[in-house]
Short mmCIF file of C-alpha atoms in Angstrom, two decimals:
data_model
loop_
_atom_site.label_atom_id
_atom_site.label_comp_id
_atom_site.label_asym_id
_atom_site.label_seq_id
_atom_site.Cartn_x
_atom_site.Cartn_y
_atom_site.Cartn_z
CA UNK S 241 0.00 0.00 0.00
CA UNK S 242 2.98 2.25 0.52
CA UNK S 243 3.55 2.29 -3.25
CA UNK S 244 0.03 3.44 -3.87
CA UNK S 245 0.42 6.44 -1.64
CA UNK S 246 3.17 7.88 -3.79
CA UNK S 247 0.90 8.27 -6.75
CA UNK S 248 -2.00 9.49 -4.70
CA UNK S 249 -0.33 12.84 -4.27
CA UNK S 250 -1.35 14.03 -7.70
CA UNK S 251 -3.00 17.24 -8.57
CA UNK S 252 -6.76 17.10 -8.74
CA UNK S 253 -6.87 19.67 -11.50
CA UNK S 254 -7.68 18.09 -14.81
CA UNK S 255 -4.70 18.44 -17.11
CA UNK S 256 -6.02 16.36 -19.92
CA UNK S 257 -9.48 17.65 -20.56
CA UNK S 258 -9.01 17.80 -24.32
CA UNK S 259 -11.83 16.38 -26.39
CA UNK S 260 -11.44 12.73 -27.18
CA UNK S 261 -11.10 11.69 -30.79
CA UNK S 262 -12.81 8.35 -30.05
CA UNK S 263 -16.01 9.40 -28.16
CA UNK S 264 -17.88 6.32 -29.40
CA UNK S 265 -16.05 4.10 -26.90
CA UNK S 266 -16.74 6.16 -23.78
CA UNK S 267 -19.65 6.76 -21.44
CA UNK S 268 -21.46 9.92 -22.63
CA UNK S 269 -18.61 10.37 -25.15
CA UNK S 270 -16.28 11.49 -22.35
CA UNK S 271 -12.80 9.94 -22.20
CA UNK S 272 -11.03 9.69 -18.84
CA UNK S 273 -9.00 12.72 -17.76
CA UNK S 274 -5.36 12.21 -16.86
CA UNK S 275 -4.67 14.13 -13.65
CA UNK S 276 -0.97 13.30 -13.32
CA UNK S 277 0.96 15.81 -15.44
CA UNK S 278 3.88 13.43 -15.95
CA UNK S 279 1.47 10.95 -17.47
CA UNK S 280 0.04 13.42 -19.97
CA UNK S 281 3.38 13.79 -21.75
CA UNK S 282 3.58 12.09 -25.16
CA UNK S 283 0.08 10.65 -24.98
CA UNK S 284 -1.68 9.91 -28.25
CA UNK S 285 -5.16 8.64 -28.86
CA UNK S 286 -5.70 5.91 -31.41
CA UNK S 287 -9.20 4.96 -32.55
CA UNK S 288 -9.91 1.52 -33.97
CA UNK S 289 -13.05 -0.16 -35.26
CA UNK S 290 -14.10 -1.52 -31.86
CA UNK S 291 -11.86 0.12 -29.25
CA UNK S 292 -9.96 3.30 -28.47
CA UNK S 293 -6.45 3.45 -27.01
CA UNK S 294 -4.72 6.14 -24.97
CA UNK S 295 -1.06 5.47 -25.71
CA UNK S 296 1.98 6.76 -23.84
CA UNK S 297 5.22 7.43 -25.69
CA UNK S 298 6.94 7.57 -22.26
CA UNK S 299 6.14 3.98 -21.29
CA UNK S 300 5.76 2.91 -24.95
CA UNK S 301 2.59 1.15 -23.88
CA UNK S 302 -1.11 1.79 -23.88
CA UNK S 303 -2.29 3.52 -20.69
CA UNK S 304 -5.75 2.15 -21.34
CA UNK S 305 -7.95 0.67 -24.01
CA UNK S 306 -11.70 1.35 -24.00
CA UNK S 307 -14.58 -0.56 -25.55
CA UNK S 308 -18.33 -1.03 -25.30
CA UNK S 309 -19.42 -4.64 -24.98
CA UNK S 310 -22.80 -5.50 -26.45
CA UNK S 311 -24.57 -8.82 -25.90
CA UNK S 312 -25.30 -9.27 -29.61
CA UNK S 313 -21.62 -9.01 -30.53
CA UNK S 314 -20.48 -11.81 -28.27
CA UNK S 315 -21.47 -14.86 -30.28
CA UNK S 316 -19.07 -17.82 -30.48
CA UNK S 317 -16.33 -17.17 -32.98
CA UNK S 318 -14.81 -19.50 -35.54
CA UNK S 319 -11.13 -20.50 -35.24
CA UNK S 320 -8.86 -17.85 -36.72
CA UNK S 321 -5.29 -16.73 -37.17
CA UNK S 322 -4.06 -13.24 -36.30
CA UNK S 323 -0.79 -11.40 -36.50
CA UNK S 324 0.80 -9.31 -33.74
CA UNK S 325 2.03 -6.11 -35.38
CA UNK S 326 3.74 -2.83 -34.58
CA UNK S 327 1.56 0.30 -34.65
CA UNK S 328 2.69 2.23 -37.72
CA UNK S 329 0.59 5.25 -36.69
CA UNK S 330 2.94 5.82 -33.72
CA UNK S 331 6.42 7.36 -34.07
CA UNK S 332 9.16 4.72 -33.83
CA UNK S 333 10.66 6.22 -30.68
CA UNK S 334 7.30 6.14 -28.88
CA UNK S 335 6.17 2.60 -29.60
CA UNK S 336 7.10 -0.97 -28.76
CA UNK S 337 8.37 -3.28 -31.47
CA UNK S 338 7.95 -7.04 -31.75
CA UNK S 339 11.63 -7.39 -30.83
CA UNK S 340 10.91 -5.79 -27.43
CA UNK S 341 9.03 -8.95 -26.46
CA UNK S 342 11.64 -11.52 -27.55
CA UNK S 343 13.49 -13.02 -24.57
CA UNK S 344 11.44 -10.82 -22.28
CA UNK S 345 9.99 -13.66 -20.24
CA UNK S 346 6.61 -11.95 -20.61
CA UNK S 347 3.46 -12.62 -22.62
CA UNK S 348 2.03 -10.07 -25.03
CA UNK S 349 -1.06 -9.20 -23.00
CA UNK S 350 -4.02 -7.61 -24.76
CA UNK S 351 -5.80 -4.78 -22.95
CA UNK S 352 -8.94 -5.03 -25.11
CA UNK S 353 -9.10 -8.79 -25.73
CA UNK S 354 -9.55 -10.12 -29.25
CA UNK S 355 -12.50 -12.26 -28.12
CA UNK S 356 -14.46 -9.08 -27.30
CA UNK S 357 -14.19 -7.71 -30.84
CA UNK S 358 -17.38 -7.99 -32.91
CA UNK S 359 -15.92 -8.63 -36.38
CA UNK S 360 -12.86 -10.39 -37.84
CA UNK S 361 -11.36 -7.03 -38.87
CA UNK S 362 -11.84 -5.62 -35.37
CA UNK S 363 -10.31 -8.79 -33.89
CA UNK S 364 -7.27 -8.40 -36.14
CA UNK S 365 -6.83 -4.82 -34.90
CA UNK S 366 -6.60 -5.91 -31.26
CA UNK S 367 -3.21 -7.44 -32.17
CA UNK S 368 -1.62 -4.01 -32.64
CA UNK S 369 1.17 -3.55 -30.09
CA UNK S 370 -0.55 -0.26 -29.15
CA UNK S 371 -3.09 -2.49 -27.35
CA UNK S 372 -0.47 -4.79 -25.80
CA UNK S 373 1.59 -4.74 -22.60
CA UNK S 374 4.23 -7.05 -21.14
CA UNK S 375 2.09 -9.32 -19.00
CA UNK S 376 3.10 -12.14 -16.69
CA UNK S 377 2.32 -15.50 -18.31
CA UNK S 378 0.70 -17.11 -15.26
CA UNK S 379 -1.53 -14.07 -14.91
CA UNK S 380 -2.39 -13.84 -18.62
CA UNK S 381 -3.22 -17.52 -18.98
CA UNK S 382 -4.85 -17.72 -15.54
CA UNK S 383 -6.96 -15.30 -13.56
CA UNK S 384 -6.74 -12.50 -16.14
CA UNK S 385 -8.18 -14.72 -18.85
CA UNK S 386 -10.96 -15.64 -16.39
CA UNK S 387 -11.60 -11.95 -15.67
CA UNK S 388 -11.97 -11.32 -19.41
CA UNK S 389 -14.39 -14.19 -19.72
CA UNK S 390 -16.34 -13.07 -16.62
CA UNK S 391 -16.66 -9.63 -18.21
CA UNK S 392 -18.18 -11.11 -21.38
CA UNK S 393 -20.51 -13.22 -19.23
CA UNK S 394 -21.67 -10.09 -17.42
CA UNK S 395 -22.13 -8.26 -20.76
CA UNK S 396 -24.40 -11.07 -21.95
CA UNK S 397 -26.48 -10.69 -18.78
CA UNK S 398 -26.55 -6.88 -18.75
CA UNK S 399 -26.82 -6.33 -22.50
CA UNK S 400 -24.29 -3.50 -22.54
CA UNK S 401 -21.12 -2.70 -20.59
CA UNK S 402 -18.59 0.11 -20.82
CA UNK S 403 -15.12 -1.31 -20.25
CA UNK S 404 -11.77 0.44 -19.76
CA UNK S 405 -8.77 -1.87 -19.38
CA UNK S 406 -5.53 -0.26 -18.34
CA UNK S 407 -1.99 -0.50 -17.02
CA UNK S 408 -0.61 1.13 -13.87
CA UNK S 409 3.03 1.95 -13.21
CA UNK S 410 3.60 2.06 -9.47
CA UNK S 411 6.46 2.53 -7.05
CA UNK S 412 9.75 4.41 -7.37
CA UNK S 413 11.19 2.12 -10.02
CA UNK S 414 9.56 0.08 -12.75
CA UNK S 415 10.85 -2.75 -14.94
CA UNK S 416 12.01 -1.87 -18.44
CA UNK S 417 12.38 -4.39 -21.25
CA UNK S 418 13.96 -4.25 -24.68
CA UNK S 419 14.26 -0.69 -25.93
CA UNK S 420 12.89 0.81 -22.69
CA UNK S 421 9.36 -0.50 -22.91
CA UNK S 422 8.02 -0.28 -19.38
CA UNK S 423 6.32 -3.18 -17.64
CA UNK S 424 3.06 -2.34 -15.85
CA UNK S 425 2.98 -3.10 -12.12
CA UNK S 426 -0.77 -3.60 -12.11
CA UNK S 427 -3.53 -4.16 -14.63
CA UNK S 428 -7.16 -3.15 -14.12
CA UNK S 429 -10.51 -3.45 -15.82
CA UNK S 430 -13.10 -0.79 -15.07
CA UNK S 431 -16.62 -2.02 -15.84
CA UNK S 432 -19.74 0.19 -15.90
CA UNK S 433 -23.25 -1.16 -16.32
CA UNK S 434 -25.65 1.47 -17.71
CA UNK S 435 -28.55 -0.77 -16.64
CA UNK S 436 -27.54 -0.67 -12.98
CA UNK S 437 -25.75 2.69 -13.23
CA UNK S 438 -22.92 1.28 -11.19
CA UNK S 439 -19.27 0.53 -11.85
CA UNK S 440 -16.52 -1.60 -10.30
CA UNK S 441 -12.96 -2.59 -11.08
CA UNK S 442 -11.05 -5.86 -11.24
CA UNK S 443 -7.40 -5.20 -10.26
CA UNK S 444 -4.43 -7.57 -10.42
CA UNK S 445 -0.69 -7.34 -9.84
CA UNK S 446 1.30 -8.06 -13.00
CA UNK S 447 2.79 -11.11 -11.29
CA UNK S 448 2.52 -14.92 -11.30
CA UNK S 449 -0.50 -14.95 -9.01
CA UNK S 450 -4.09 -16.11 -8.98
CA UNK S 451 -5.18 -13.21 -6.80
CA UNK S 452 -7.42 -10.37 -7.86
CA UNK S 453 -9.37 -7.65 -6.12
CA UNK S 454 -12.65 -5.94 -6.85
CA UNK S 455 -12.58 -2.26 -5.87
CA UNK S 456 -14.62 0.87 -6.56
CA UNK S 457 -13.73 3.38 -9.28
CA UNK S 458 -13.22 5.86 -6.48
CA UNK S 459 -10.55 3.64 -4.88
CA UNK S 460 -8.79 3.05 -8.19
CA UNK S 461 -8.72 6.78 -8.88
CA UNK S 462 -6.91 7.36 -5.58
CA UNK S 463 -3.74 5.86 -6.99
CA UNK S 464 -4.22 5.80 -10.77
CA UNK S 465 -3.90 9.56 -11.35
CA UNK S 466 -6.85 9.32 -13.76
CA UNK S 467 -10.46 10.49 -13.53
CA UNK S 468 -12.18 7.62 -15.30
CA UNK S 469 -15.65 9.14 -15.55
CA UNK S 470 -15.32 12.95 -15.44
CA UNK S 471 -19.09 13.43 -15.27
CA UNK S 472 -19.84 10.81 -12.62
CA UNK S 473 -20.51 11.87 -9.03
CA UNK S 474 -18.20 10.77 -6.21
CA UNK S 475 -21.10 8.91 -4.62
CA UNK S 476 -21.69 6.91 -7.75
CA UNK S 477 -17.97 6.18 -8.11
CA UNK S 478 -17.84 4.86 -4.55
CA UNK S 479 -20.56 2.28 -5.21
CA UNK S 480 -19.48 -1.20 -6.29
CA UNK S 481 -21.18 -3.06 -9.13
CA UNK S 482 -21.55 -6.75 -8.31
CA UNK S 483 -18.93 -8.44 -10.53
CA UNK S 484 -18.89 -12.20 -11.23
CA UNK S 485 -16.18 -14.36 -9.65
CA UNK S 486 -13.66 -15.04 -12.46
CA UNK S 487 -13.77 -18.66 -13.58
CA UNK S 488 -12.20 -20.51 -16.47
CA UNK S 489 -15.62 -21.11 -17.95
CA UNK S 490 -18.76 -19.03 -17.62
CA UNK D 297 -18.55 -15.68 -42.15
CA UNK D 298 -15.56 -16.55 -44.32
CA UNK D 299 -13.36 -19.31 -43.00
CA UNK D 300 -9.80 -18.46 -42.14
CA UNK D 301 -8.05 -21.22 -44.06
CA UNK D 302 -4.45 -20.79 -42.93
CA UNK D 303 -4.53 -22.09 -39.38
CA UNK D 304 -0.89 -23.12 -39.31
CA UNK D 305 2.25 -21.55 -37.85
CA UNK D 306 5.94 -21.58 -38.73
CA UNK D 307 7.15 -22.70 -35.29
CA UNK D 308 9.94 -20.63 -33.69
CA UNK D 309 10.29 -18.59 -36.91
CA UNK D 310 8.44 -15.43 -35.86
CA UNK D 311 6.80 -13.63 -32.93
CA UNK D 312 3.67 -12.70 -34.83
CA UNK D 313 1.42 -15.70 -35.45
CA UNK D 314 -1.48 -16.37 -33.11
CA UNK D 315 -4.23 -18.95 -33.54
CA UNK D 316 -7.44 -18.67 -31.55
CA UNK D 317 -9.94 -21.51 -31.15
CA UNK D 318 -12.69 -20.29 -28.81
CA UNK D 319 -10.99 -19.65 -25.46
CA UNK D 320 -7.85 -21.51 -26.51
CA UNK D 321 -4.81 -19.68 -27.85
CA UNK D 322 -1.62 -20.73 -29.59
CA UNK D 323 1.13 -18.11 -29.86
CA UNK D 324 4.27 -18.50 -31.88
CA UNK D 325 7.44 -17.12 -30.28
CA UNK D 326 11.11 -17.47 -31.19
CA UNK D 327 12.00 -19.50 -28.09
CA UNK D 328 8.72 -21.24 -27.36
CA UNK D 329 5.26 -21.86 -28.66
CA UNK D 330 2.64 -20.97 -26.08
CA UNK D 331 -0.60 -22.97 -25.69
CA UNK D 332 -3.09 -21.60 -23.19
CA UNK D 333 -6.78 -21.42 -22.37
CA UNK D 334 -9.14 -24.37 -22.55
CA UNK D 335 -10.83 -26.24 -25.36
CA UNK D 336 -13.24 -29.16 -25.38
CA UNK D 337 -12.87 -31.36 -28.44
CA UNK D 338 -16.51 -32.28 -28.91
CA UNK D 339 -17.37 -35.59 -30.59
CA UNK D 340 -18.77 -33.93 -33.72
CA UNK D 341 -17.63 -32.39 -37.00
CA UNK D 342 -16.58 -29.14 -35.35
CA UNK D 343 -14.58 -31.06 -32.76
CA UNK D 344 -12.74 -32.92 -35.50
CA UNK D 345 -11.96 -29.64 -37.29
CA UNK D 346 -10.50 -28.24 -34.07
CA UNK D 347 -8.54 -31.44 -33.39
CA UNK D 348 -7.05 -31.25 -36.89
CA UNK D 349 -5.96 -27.64 -36.35
CA UNK D 350 -4.17 -28.66 -33.13
CA UNK D 351 -2.64 -31.71 -34.78
CA UNK D 352 -1.35 -29.61 -37.69
CA UNK D 353 0.33 -27.16 -35.31
CA UNK D 354 1.82 -29.90 -33.11
CA UNK D 355 3.05 -31.90 -36.12
CA UNK D 356 4.82 -28.82 -37.50
CA UNK D 357 6.47 -28.18 -34.11
CA UNK D 358 7.68 -31.78 -33.74
CA UNK D 359 8.92 -31.87 -37.33
CA UNK D 360 10.87 -28.65 -36.85
CA UNK D 361 12.41 -29.74 -33.55
CA UNK D 362 13.40 -33.20 -34.72
CA UNK D 363 15.39 -31.65 -37.55
CA UNK D 364 17.79 -29.85 -35.20
CA UNK D 365 20.19 -30.30 -32.31
CA UNK D 366 18.39 -29.17 -29.17
CA UNK D 367 19.87 -28.09 -25.84
CA UNK D 368 18.82 -30.08 -22.74
CA UNK D 369 17.13 -26.99 -21.46
CA UNK D 370 16.68 -23.52 -22.86
CA UNK D 371 18.22 -20.57 -21.01
CA UNK D 372 15.35 -18.90 -19.16
CA UNK D 373 17.31 -16.14 -17.51
CA UNK D 374 16.00 -12.94 -18.93
CA UNK D 375 17.65 -9.55 -18.71
CA UNK D 376 15.72 -7.36 -16.38
CA UNK D 377 16.51 -3.80 -15.57
CA UNK D 378 14.56 -1.18 -13.70
CA UNK D 379 14.27 2.55 -14.34
CA UNK D 380 12.86 5.40 -12.24
CA UNK D 381 9.07 5.51 -12.55
CA UNK D 382 8.45 8.40 -14.98
CA UNK D 383 4.97 8.99 -13.54
CA UNK D 384 6.14 9.74 -10.01
CA UNK D 385 6.40 13.42 -9.27
CA UNK D 386 9.98 14.57 -8.84
CA UNK D 387 9.81 17.77 -6.84
#
């Protein structure tokens, strides 16, 4: 918890209140505001067919990837082949390359998972490295995969969910791999149900663990340095949407 | 929906290829091929199709590995460095 405190001392003035270029992926068309001024540097928004990414040229990773999950888009998909690829829309010195993952000991972890994407072309786009972070293998293949599947299960029940999946860089020092691509310390998934008008967050350490936590948006904001829903009241952010227990199969 | 016909990989030749069968994933890497998730091979035509995809991938891996001299165990010590967290305020 000591690590979290360090980032909690961020300014509460919104420094990134610029209009989003991908409003279609956010609640009321409002993207999260970055409150930490160090985090605003070299950020670029990238819009795709089914998700929007806020990318950092400092960490050379996505900060988050946002999508709207609709029940009707979550039918079983046929087997397919995809190709991990570098994001040519990002400057070379701000992006990760495939070579940054070789011999890294880490998986290429999707923020917006390919199984959420509604069409083959949208699925293919999730393999851009702008949507990928260095993720622990045990986590990626284990509880994180179950969290992704629990989220789809909830979307089928609720009909529609707003989802923001992101990476947090905590503590005084962070791991760097390849050509200085930073490794997230934690990964989170913010989920908002318009039907219940409540949100909650799954949070995991980027480590070989089966543990996860469910917290409120308000608690996540305390150490993320991001205002996830600029128009939402503090009371609403403090409520916790009932999230399913992650299981291998839902 | 059009079928994706090429469901094969060139094992250990690239870091790009990824095959997805439901919740099951196969990822090609230079030093390993990763299989993760879960898949039921159902006793029907679809199950056979899935089994054949897996068999094709495994056959290509075995064929590639049998053609070369392999170490007893691959070196799994990865370089890891740390840098100051750029998001921490430095006042």
